[in-house]
mmCIF file of C-alpha atoms in Angstrom:
data_model
loop_
_atom_site.group_PDB
_atom_site.id
_atom_site.type_symbol
_atom_site.label_atom_id
_atom_site.label_comp_id
_atom_site.label_asym_id
_atom_site.label_seq_id
_atom_site.Cartn_x
_atom_site.Cartn_y
_atom_site.Cartn_z
ATOM 1 C CA MET A 304 2.239 -21.123 243.608
ATOM 2 C CA ARG A 305 0.248 -24.584 243.449
ATOM 3 C CA VAL A 306 0.192 -26.686 240.435
ATOM 4 C CA ILE A 307 -0.966 -30.077 239.239
ATOM 5 C CA VAL A 308 1.211 -32.285 237.505
ATOM 6 C CA GLU A 309 -0.232 -35.419 235.577
ATOM 7 C CA ALA A 310 2.331 -37.778 234.141
ATOM 8 C CA ASP A 311 1.961 -40.930 232.138
ATOM 9 C CA GLY A 312 4.538 -43.271 230.381
ATOM 10 C CA GLY A 313 4.593 -46.730 228.462
ATOM 11 C CA SER A 314 6.251 -49.066 226.459
ATOM 12 C CA ARG A 315 5.147 -51.110 223.334
ATOM 13 C CA GLY A 316 6.502 -54.511 224.282
ATOM 14 C CA ASN A 317 7.766 -54.000 227.881
ATOM 15 C CA PRO A 318 10.528 -53.655 227.117
ATOM 16 C CA GLY A 319 10.197 -52.075 223.706
ATOM 17 C CA PRO A 320 9.836 -48.475 222.003
ATOM 18 C CA ALA A 321 8.885 -46.196 225.033
ATOM 19 C CA GLY A 322 7.864 -42.691 225.650
ATOM 20 C CA TYR A 323 6.399 -40.479 228.422
ATOM 21 C CA GLY A 324 3.835 -37.526 228.444
ATOM 22 C CA THR A 325 3.329 -34.967 230.998
ATOM 23 C CA VAL A 326 1.157 -31.992 231.674
ATOM 24 C CA VAL A 327 1.169 -29.165 234.329
ATOM 25 C CA TRP A 328 -2.059 -27.385 235.075
ATOM 26 C CA SER A 329 -3.040 -24.472 237.226
ATOM 27 C CA ALA A 330 -4.435 -25.177 240.567
ATOM 28 C CA ASP A 331 -8.075 -25.072 239.411
ATOM 29 C CA HIS A 332 -7.370 -27.613 236.584
ATOM 30 C CA GLU A 333 -8.420 -25.216 234.097
ATOM 31 C CA THR A 334 -5.321 -23.980 232.530
ATOM 32 C CA VAL A 335 -2.314 -25.841 230.865
ATOM 33 C CA LEU A 336 0.653 -24.220 232.015
ATOM 34 C CA ALA A 337 3.280 -26.688 230.281
ATOM 35 C CA GLU A 338 3.506 -29.848 228.791
ATOM 36 C CA SER A 339 6.118 -32.499 227.541
ATOM 37 C CA LYS A 340 6.502 -35.696 225.813
ATOM 38 C CA GLN A 341 9.324 -37.654 224.797
ATOM 39 C CA ALA A 342 10.447 -40.843 222.988
ATOM 40 C CA ILE A 343 13.232 -42.622 225.134
ATOM 41 C CA GLY A 344 14.028 -45.506 222.947
ATOM 42 C CA ARG A 345 13.681 -49.013 224.344
ATOM 43 C CA ALA A 346 12.499 -49.157 228.023
ATOM 44 C CA THR A 347 9.975 -50.817 230.294
ATOM 45 C CA ASN A 348 6.861 -49.464 231.262
ATOM 46 C CA ASN A 349 7.997 -48.481 234.928
ATOM 47 C CA VAL A 350 11.051 -46.494 233.497
ATOM 48 C CA ALA A 351 8.922 -44.371 230.948
ATOM 49 C CA GLU A 352 6.338 -43.930 234.176
ATOM 50 C CA TYR A 353 9.119 -42.476 236.086
ATOM 51 C CA ARG A 354 10.603 -40.455 233.195
ATOM 52 C CA GLY A 355 7.331 -38.876 232.740
ATOM 53 C CA LEU A 356 7.289 -38.034 236.420
ATOM 54 C CA ILE A 357 10.795 -36.456 236.392
ATOM 55 C CA ALA A 358 9.833 -34.347 233.225
ATOM 56 C CA GLY A 359 6.728 -32.997 235.067
ATOM 57 C CA LEU A 360 8.350 -32.111 238.193
ATOM 58 C CA GLU A 361 10.991 -30.244 236.151
ATOM 59 C CA GLU A 362 8.264 -28.406 234.357
ATOM 60 C CA ALA A 363 6.836 -27.483 237.597
ATOM 61 C CA ALA A 364 10.150 -26.289 238.924
ATOM 62 C CA LYS A 365 10.710 -24.154 235.961
ATOM 63 C CA LEU A 366 7.165 -22.557 236.514
ATOM 64 C CA GLY A 367 8.420 -21.625 240.039
ATOM 65 C CA ALA A 368 5.854 -23.731 241.794
ATOM 66 C CA THR A 369 6.011 -24.479 245.483
ATOM 67 C CA ASP A 370 3.208 -26.678 246.120
ATOM 68 C CA VAL A 371 2.718 -29.404 243.693
ATOM 69 C CA ALA A 372 -0.032 -32.317 243.394
ATOM 70 C CA VAL A 373 1.012 -35.120 241.286
ATOM 71 C CA TYR A 374 -1.540 -37.523 239.870
ATOM 72 C CA MET A 375 -0.655 -40.797 237.940
ATOM 73 C CA ASP A 376 -2.247 -43.987 236.883
ATOM 74 C CA SER A 377 1.091 -46.098 237.935
ATOM 75 C CA LYS A 378 0.330 -47.551 241.247
ATOM 76 C CA LEU A 379 3.990 -48.463 241.630
ATOM 77 C CA VAL A 380 5.616 -44.954 241.116
ATOM 78 C CA VAL A 381 2.964 -43.440 243.412
ATOM 79 C CA GLU A 382 3.447 -45.957 246.254
ATOM 80 C CA GLN A 383 7.401 -45.817 245.847
ATOM 81 C CA MET A 384 7.255 -41.794 245.757
ATOM 82 C CA CYS A 385 5.268 -42.000 249.234
ATOM 83 C CA GLY A 386 7.539 -44.547 250.624
ATOM 84 C CA ARG A 387 5.235 -47.221 251.170
ATOM 85 C CA TRP A 388 6.764 -49.549 248.675
ATOM 86 C CA LYS A 389 10.607 -50.336 248.293
ATOM 87 C CA VAL A 390 12.366 -49.560 245.128
ATOM 88 C CA LYS A 391 14.263 -52.882 244.130
ATOM 89 C CA HIS A 392 14.764 -53.059 240.697
ATOM 90 C CA PRO A 393 17.969 -51.353 239.637
ATOM 91 C CA ASP A 394 16.607 -49.556 236.575
ATOM 92 C CA LEU A 395 14.337 -47.605 238.963
ATOM 93 C CA ILE A 396 16.598 -46.734 241.535
ATOM 94 C CA PRO A 397 18.523 -43.896 240.059
ATOM 95 C CA LEU A 398 15.174 -42.665 238.496
ATOM 96 C CA HIS A 399 13.352 -42.908 241.835
ATOM 97 C CA ARG A 400 16.457 -40.954 243.476
ATOM 98 C CA GLN A 401 16.398 -38.296 240.614
ATOM 99 C CA ALA A 402 12.619 -37.754 241.276
ATOM 100 C CA THR A 403 13.189 -37.580 245.178
ATOM 101 C CA ALA A 404 15.648 -34.711 244.617
ATOM 102 C CA LEU A 405 13.337 -32.913 242.319
ATOM 103 C CA ALA A 406 10.362 -33.436 244.836
ATOM 104 C CA ALA A 407 12.602 -32.013 247.599
ATOM 105 C CA GLY A 408 12.942 -28.561 245.845
ATOM 106 C CA PHE A 409 9.207 -27.920 246.450
ATOM 107 C CA GLU A 410 7.711 -26.882 249.761
ATOM 108 C CA HIS A 411 4.872 -29.286 249.526
ATOM 109 C CA ILE A 412 4.379 -32.179 247.220
ATOM 110 C CA SER A 413 1.724 -35.038 247.320
ATOM 111 C CA TYR A 414 0.945 -37.942 245.198
ATOM 112 C CA GLU A 415 -2.241 -39.855 244.029
ATOM 113 C CA TRP A 416 -3.125 -42.664 242.132
ATOM 114 C CA ILE A 417 -5.713 -42.200 239.494
ATOM 115 C CA PRO A 418 -7.442 -44.340 236.960
ATOM 116 C CA ARG A 419 -6.124 -44.022 233.392
ATOM 117 C CA GLY A 420 -9.304 -42.478 232.223
ATOM 118 C CA ARG A 421 -8.857 -39.357 234.300
ATOM 119 C CA ASN A 422 -5.234 -39.328 233.044
ATOM 120 C CA ALA A 423 -6.310 -38.638 229.335
ATOM 121 C CA HIS A 424 -4.166 -35.479 228.542
ATOM 122 C CA ALA A 425 -0.876 -37.141 229.695
ATOM 123 C CA ASP A 426 -1.924 -40.492 228.222
ATOM 124 C CA ARG A 427 -2.442 -39.170 224.743
ATOM 125 C CA LEU A 428 1.018 -37.373 224.941
ATOM 126 C CA ALA A 429 2.704 -40.637 226.041
ATOM 127 C CA ASN A 430 0.996 -42.497 223.366
ATOM 128 C CA GLU A 431 2.548 -40.012 220.793
ATOM 129 C CA ALA A 432 5.827 -40.294 222.201
ATOM 130 C CA MET A 433 5.573 -44.105 221.908
ATOM 131 C CA ASP A 434 4.663 -43.796 218.384
ATOM 132 C CA ALA A 435 7.664 -41.805 217.581
ATOM 133 C CA ALA A 436 9.796 -44.305 219.538
ATOM 134 C CA ALA A 437 8.414 -47.110 217.403
ATOM 135 C CA GLU A 438 9.351 -45.070 214.586
ATOM 136 C CA LEU A 439 12.768 -44.553 215.689
ATOM 137 C CA ASP A 440 13.330 -48.266 216.764
ATOM 138 C CA ALA A 441 12.658 -49.398 213.217
ATOM 139 C CA PRO A 442 15.831 -50.776 211.396
ATOM 140 C CA ALA A 443 17.367 -48.448 209.120
ATOM 141 C CA GLU A 444 17.226 -49.329 205.492
ATOM 142 C CA PRO A 445 20.656 -50.329 204.565
ATOM 143 C CA VAL A 446 22.619 -48.070 202.017
ATOM 144 C CA LYS A 447 23.609 -50.586 199.416
ATOM 145 C CA ALA A 448 25.540 -48.254 197.012
ATOM 146 C CA PRO A 449 29.034 -47.071 197.761
ATOM 147 C CA LYS A 450 29.254 -43.549 199.512
ATOM 148 C CA THR A 451 30.391 -42.035 196.132
ATOM 149 C CA MET A 452 27.048 -42.738 194.500
ATOM 150 C CA SER A 453 23.794 -41.120 194.902
ATOM 151 C CA SER A 454 21.054 -43.127 197.075
ATOM 152 C CA PRO A 455 17.886 -41.939 197.962
ATOM 153 C CA ALA A 456 17.205 -41.909 201.792
ATOM 154 C CA GLY A 457 13.558 -43.079 201.987
ATOM 155 C CA TRP A 458 10.488 -40.983 201.311
ATOM 156 C CA THR A 459 12.393 -37.653 201.662
ATOM 157 C CA GLY A 460 14.328 -38.086 198.597
ATOM 158 C CA ALA A 461 17.458 -37.030 200.073
ATOM 159 C CA GLN A 462 20.435 -37.853 197.813
ATOM 160 C CA GLY A 463 23.795 -39.615 198.718
ATOM 161 C CA ALA A 464 25.214 -41.337 201.755
ATOM 162 C CA PRO A 465 24.550 -39.347 205.140
ATOM 163 C CA THR A 466 27.215 -38.314 207.615
ATOM 164 C CA ARG A 467 25.679 -40.081 210.668
ATOM 165 C CA PHE A 468 26.299 -38.573 214.046
ATOM 166 C CA LEU A 469 26.123 -40.575 217.190
ATOM 167 C CA LEU A 470 25.636 -37.876 219.732
ATOM 168 C CA LEU A 471 26.593 -39.013 223.210
ATOM 169 C CA ARG A 472 26.357 -36.779 226.343
ATOM 170 C CA HIS A 473 28.957 -37.304 229.002
ATOM 171 C CA GLY A 474 28.621 -39.108 231.879
ATOM 172 C CA GLN A 475 27.684 -38.060 235.572
ATOM 173 C CA THR A 476 29.638 -35.130 237.515
ATOM 174 C CA GLU A 477 29.075 -33.918 241.080
ATOM 175 C CA LEU A 478 27.616 -30.744 239.452
ATOM 176 C CA SER A 479 24.925 -32.772 237.569
ATOM 177 C CA THR A 480 24.026 -34.734 240.636
ATOM 178 C CA GLN A 481 23.287 -31.142 242.306
ATOM 179 C CA ARG A 482 21.517 -29.879 239.282
ATOM 180 C CA ARG A 483 23.942 -27.010 238.893
ATOM 181 C CA TYR A 484 24.658 -25.076 235.751
ATOM 182 C CA SER A 485 28.109 -26.931 234.425
ATOM 183 C CA GLY A 486 29.463 -25.043 231.541
ATOM 184 C CA ARG A 487 33.232 -24.349 231.462
ATOM 185 C CA GLY A 488 34.035 -25.760 234.487
ATOM 186 C CA ASN A 489 35.748 -29.107 234.653
ATOM 187 C CA PRO A 490 34.355 -31.538 237.169
ATOM 188 C CA ALA A 491 35.338 -34.991 236.794
ATOM 189 C CA LEU A 492 33.168 -37.855 236.190
ATOM 190 C CA THR A 493 31.872 -39.616 239.375
ATOM 191 C CA ASP A 494 32.114 -43.434 240.133
ATOM 192 C CA ILE A 495 28.374 -43.344 238.583
ATOM 193 C CA GLY A 496 29.522 -41.281 235.473
ATOM 194 C CA ARG A 497 32.343 -43.927 234.788
ATOM 195 C CA ARG A 498 30.037 -46.566 234.892
ATOM 196 C CA GLN A 499 27.581 -44.719 232.528
ATOM 197 C CA ALA A 500 30.645 -44.216 230.208
ATOM 198 C CA ASP A 501 31.465 -47.949 230.480
ATOM 199 C CA ALA A 502 28.006 -49.020 229.630
ATOM 200 C CA ALA A 503 27.698 -46.675 226.578
ATOM 201 C CA ALA A 504 31.104 -47.836 225.363
ATOM 202 C CA GLN A 505 30.159 -51.488 225.409
ATOM 203 C CA TYR A 506 26.964 -50.650 223.632
ATOM 204 C CA LEU A 507 28.638 -48.676 220.944
ATOM 205 C CA ALA A 508 31.136 -51.429 220.407
ATOM 206 C CA GLN A 509 28.403 -54.015 219.887
ATOM 207 C CA ARG A 510 26.604 -51.799 217.556
ATOM 208 C CA GLY A 511 30.010 -51.060 215.494
ATOM 209 C CA GLY A 512 30.398 -49.321 212.294
ATOM 210 C CA ILE A 513 31.807 -46.254 213.991
ATOM 211 C CA SER A 514 34.824 -44.383 211.903
ATOM 212 C CA ALA A 515 36.093 -41.636 214.149
ATOM 213 C CA VAL A 516 35.480 -40.461 217.904
ATOM 214 C CA ILE A 517 35.476 -36.529 218.400
ATOM 215 C CA THR A 518 34.940 -34.909 221.705
ATOM 216 C CA SER A 519 34.550 -31.663 223.612
ATOM 217 C CA PRO A 520 37.825 -30.567 225.238
ATOM 218 C CA LEU A 521 36.292 -30.726 228.752
ATOM 219 C CA GLN A 522 37.413 -33.487 230.784
ATOM 220 C CA ARG A 523 34.028 -35.043 231.868
ATOM 221 C CA ALA A 524 33.380 -35.506 227.844
ATOM 222 C CA TYR A 525 37.021 -36.349 227.153
ATOM 223 C CA ASP A 526 36.827 -39.121 229.819
ATOM 224 C CA THR A 527 33.633 -40.398 228.338
ATOM 225 C CA ALA A 528 34.749 -40.362 224.760
ATOM 226 C CA MET A 529 38.371 -42.116 225.802
ATOM 227 C CA THR A 530 36.035 -45.073 227.321
ATOM 228 C CA ALA A 531 34.255 -45.482 224.153
ATOM 229 C CA ALA A 532 37.370 -45.181 221.768
ATOM 230 C CA LYS A 533 39.196 -47.975 223.755
ATOM 231 C CA ALA A 534 36.288 -50.307 223.220
ATOM 232 C CA LEU A 535 36.237 -49.363 219.569
ATOM 233 C CA ARG A 536 39.837 -49.531 219.162
ATOM 234 C CA LEU A 537 39.871 -45.904 217.658
ATOM 235 C CA ASP A 538 41.723 -42.674 218.495
ATOM 236 C CA VAL A 539 40.147 -39.549 219.866
ATOM 237 C CA SER A 540 40.323 -36.127 218.327
ATOM 238 C CA VAL A 541 39.294 -32.793 219.992
ATOM 239 C CA ASN A 542 37.158 -30.237 218.503
ATOM 240 C CA ASP A 543 37.103 -27.205 220.806
ATOM 241 C CA ASP A 544 33.681 -25.688 219.183
ATOM 242 C CA LEU A 545 32.003 -28.718 220.951
ATOM 243 C CA ILE A 546 32.706 -27.436 224.329
ATOM 244 C CA GLU A 547 29.495 -26.361 226.535
ATOM 245 C CA THR A 548 27.821 -23.133 226.960
ATOM 246 C CA ASP A 549 29.725 -20.584 229.066
ATOM 247 C CA PHE A 550 27.378 -19.748 231.752
ATOM 248 C CA GLY A 551 29.243 -17.009 233.096
ATOM 249 C CA ALA A 552 28.405 -15.873 236.868
ATOM 250 C CA TRP A 553 25.811 -18.864 236.729
ATOM 251 C CA GLU A 554 28.386 -21.380 236.850
ATOM 252 C CA GLY A 555 28.126 -23.707 239.439
ATOM 253 C CA LEU A 556 24.506 -22.215 240.690
ATOM 254 C CA THR A 557 21.120 -24.275 240.789
ATOM 255 C CA PHE A 558 18.259 -23.055 238.544
ATOM 256 C CA GLY A 559 16.765 -21.391 241.426
ATOM 257 C CA GLU A 560 20.055 -19.712 242.727
ATOM 258 C CA ALA A 561 20.618 -18.024 239.141
ATOM 259 C CA ALA A 562 17.051 -17.009 239.119
ATOM 260 C CA GLN A 563 17.317 -15.239 242.415
ATOM 261 C CA ARG A 564 20.425 -13.731 241.504
ATOM 262 C CA ASP A 565 19.364 -12.196 238.068
ATOM 263 C CA PRO A 566 15.418 -12.593 238.067
ATOM 264 C CA ASP A 567 14.594 -10.421 234.973
ATOM 265 C CA LEU A 568 17.901 -11.538 233.016
ATOM 266 C CA HIS A 569 17.209 -15.169 233.849
ATOM 267 C CA ARG A 570 13.485 -15.220 232.556
ATOM 268 C CA ARG A 571 14.511 -13.456 229.345
ATOM 269 C CA TRP A 572 17.227 -15.871 228.911
ATOM 270 C CA LEU A 573 14.892 -18.815 229.319
ATOM 271 C CA ARG A 574 12.761 -17.499 226.397
ATOM 272 C CA ASP A 575 15.453 -15.802 224.154
ATOM 273 C CA THR A 576 18.397 -17.523 222.492
ATOM 274 C CA SER A 577 20.242 -14.143 222.023
ATOM 275 C CA VAL A 578 20.277 -13.364 225.818
ATOM 276 C CA THR A 579 23.607 -13.735 227.374
ATOM 277 C CA PRO A 580 24.301 -14.902 231.023
ATOM 278 C CA PRO A 581 26.362 -12.419 232.850
ATOM 279 C CA GLY A 582 29.928 -12.790 231.234
ATOM 280 C CA GLY A 583 29.000 -15.889 229.457
ATOM 281 C CA GLU A 584 27.712 -17.095 226.262
ATOM 282 C CA SER A 585 24.277 -17.047 224.503
ATOM 283 C CA PHE A 586 22.809 -19.849 222.814
ATOM 284 C CA ASP A 587 23.002 -18.242 219.348
ATOM 285 C CA GLU A 588 26.792 -17.982 219.827
ATOM 286 C CA VAL A 589 26.702 -21.569 220.652
ATOM 287 C CA HIS A 590 24.884 -22.392 217.478
ATOM 288 C CA HIS A 591 27.354 -20.536 215.427
ATOM 289 C CA ARG A 592 30.383 -22.531 216.784
ATOM 290 C CA VAL A 593 28.477 -25.898 216.689
ATOM 291 C CA ARG A 594 27.639 -25.342 213.103
ATOM 292 C CA ARG A 595 31.231 -24.797 212.321
ATOM 293 C CA ALA A 596 32.142 -27.994 214.079
ATOM 294 C CA ARG A 597 29.420 -29.915 212.194
ATOM 295 C CA ASP A 598 30.527 -28.551 208.989
ATOM 296 C CA ARG A 599 34.273 -29.624 209.697
ATOM 297 C CA ILE A 600 33.340 -32.928 210.984
ATOM 298 C CA ILE A 601 31.199 -33.653 207.669
ATOM 299 C CA ALA A 602 34.117 -32.130 205.487
ATOM 300 C CA GLU A 603 36.577 -34.610 207.245
ATOM 301 C CA HIS A 604 34.257 -37.659 207.870
ATOM 302 C CA GLY A 605 31.507 -37.281 205.071
ATOM 303 C CA GLY A 606 29.624 -40.278 204.428
ATOM 304 C CA THR A 607 30.566 -42.283 207.569
ATOM 305 C CA THR A 608 29.189 -42.671 211.148
ATOM 306 C CA VAL A 609 31.034 -40.581 213.907
ATOM 307 C CA LEU A 610 30.799 -40.713 217.684
ATOM 308 C CA VAL A 611 30.629 -37.071 218.989
ATOM 309 C CA VAL A 612 30.847 -36.917 222.640
ATOM 310 C CA SER A 613 29.467 -33.605 223.934
ATOM 311 C CA HIS A 614 27.113 -31.535 226.229
ATOM 312 C CA VAL A 615 23.567 -30.687 226.506
ATOM 313 C CA THR A 616 23.525 -27.603 224.511
ATOM 314 C CA PRO A 617 25.788 -28.383 221.799
ATOM 315 C CA ILE A 618 24.042 -31.715 221.266
ATOM 316 C CA LYS A 619 20.617 -30.029 221.380
ATOM 317 C CA THR A 620 21.942 -27.596 218.796
ATOM 318 C CA LEU A 621 22.900 -30.327 216.481
ATOM 319 C CA LEU A 622 19.458 -31.897 216.841
ATOM 320 C CA ARG A 623 17.835 -28.549 216.153
ATOM 321 C CA MET A 624 20.133 -28.214 212.998
ATOM 322 C CA ALA A 625 18.949 -31.960 211.950
ATOM 323 C CA LEU A 626 15.314 -30.838 212.334
ATOM 324 C CA ASP A 627 15.578 -27.623 210.705
ATOM 325 C CA ALA A 628 13.736 -26.303 213.823
ATOM 326 C CA GLY A 629 13.294 -23.068 215.547
ATOM 327 C CA ALA A 630 15.390 -22.070 218.433
ATOM 328 C CA GLY A 631 12.413 -22.966 220.854
ATOM 329 C CA ILE A 632 13.245 -26.342 220.519
ATOM 330 C CA LEU A 633 16.243 -25.937 222.625
ATOM 331 C CA TYR A 634 13.830 -25.471 225.727
ATOM 332 C CA ARG A 635 11.761 -28.484 224.666
ATOM 333 C CA LEU A 636 14.414 -31.292 224.309
ATOM 334 C CA HIS A 637 15.409 -33.226 227.281
ATOM 335 C CA LEU A 638 18.820 -34.982 227.208
ATOM 336 C CA ASP A 639 19.766 -37.531 230.115
ATOM 337 C CA LEU A 640 23.442 -38.082 231.113
ATOM 338 C CA ALA A 641 25.301 -40.353 229.092
ATOM 339 C CA SER A 642 22.370 -40.526 226.472
ATOM 340 C CA LEU A 643 22.677 -41.402 222.891
ATOM 341 C CA SER A 644 20.984 -39.422 220.044
ATOM 342 C CA ILE A 645 21.485 -39.635 216.355
ATOM 343 C CA ALA A 646 21.281 -37.095 213.518
ATOM 344 C CA GLU A 647 22.206 -37.520 209.904
ATOM 345 C CA PHE A 648 23.351 -34.701 207.445
ATOM 346 C CA TYR A 649 23.080 -35.444 203.673
ATOM 347 C CA PRO A 650 25.492 -34.142 200.884
ATOM 348 C CA ASP A 651 22.359 -32.344 199.355
ATOM 349 C CA GLY A 652 21.710 -30.392 202.465
ATOM 350 C CA ALA A 653 18.808 -32.477 203.660
ATOM 351 C CA SER A 654 18.925 -33.985 207.302
ATOM 352 C CA SER A 655 17.039 -36.293 209.823
ATOM 353 C CA VAL A 656 16.964 -37.135 213.309
ATOM 354 C CA ARG A 657 16.971 -41.057 213.995
ATOM 355 C CA LEU A 658 17.009 -41.435 217.828
ATOM 356 C CA VAL A 659 16.477 -38.997 220.931
ATOM 357 C CA ASN A 660 17.762 -39.623 224.550
ATOM 358 C CA GLN A 661 18.377 -43.570 224.285
ATOM 359 C CA THR A 662 19.239 -44.603 227.674
ATOM 360 C CA SER A 663 18.364 -48.517 227.747
ATOM 361 C CA TYR A 664 22.089 -49.370 228.046
ATOM 362 C CA LEU A 665 22.536 -47.682 231.429
ATOM 363 C CA SER A 666 20.022 -50.224 233.034
ATOM 364 C CA GLY A 667 22.632 -51.398 235.145
ATOM 365 C CA ASP A 668 23.222 -47.974 237.077
#
């Protein structure tokens, strides 16, 4: 199947609040097959452009595309992906590597520069994402009252001091570099993964204000949490309910391999959170235990800021809870390795999301 991918990204300040947008069209450019946009915290224009390309290629892969035509108004990304320009900036090297790996999964792919006026759909999505990034980048209003007193939270009227969850995804493993389902398996962090954990730990230590570090029991998350805990001078506690989804027989398979093994089941699993992988666990089951973990953390650390180190599905689930969103959001959120998101839960039942997928502190990787 042939598709057209149009992608864009930008930053308000370069670096500054950044976001990307991408849209996948049918080959005749008549039908939108998929679209995605995401605020990515503080980043440069070029980082945002690459993130848009990566998201577009991921969407094309999900659709089963074999032939992809990429159109972007970033001359730098197009020339680098075509191999005509070298990738020298350290922020772009891992992104170029990730985009190249995704591109290798298609039978044919081409890249073409287009003027911004011809990239209007992706440009609009990117600007919406940048607007969201600017809102998330705004400094939080200080809570002046002690946590035992009611304090309204902005225009929502939520009462009391929230429990703030800093949601950190673990660093890179060999399975994540190969884009394989990695659930209950226990691969170690790679050298890059350890560097990512170090970078996140230093950022969190500079940020401060964290009262506890809680982690999934799996080694990749525990090691990431231990690195942060040392920088924060805190102990680590393990909550088994923060473990990643059990992918059952799909553990260790790529997206394509799982789809080939169980085509009908895999398609239903991508649309229905009640569907269970063979011998595994449904996203609805994950939601149940992650809610239990959230409630326990709030009971033990109410009104404070806690660092929660976990995996893609549990973190997406906590963000879904904070947004009071439907199950479909699990398929829309994108979380990079070692990325940081922030969710708040108030004593009166209100909640909010303040940040999604920040990775700016990883620029050295």
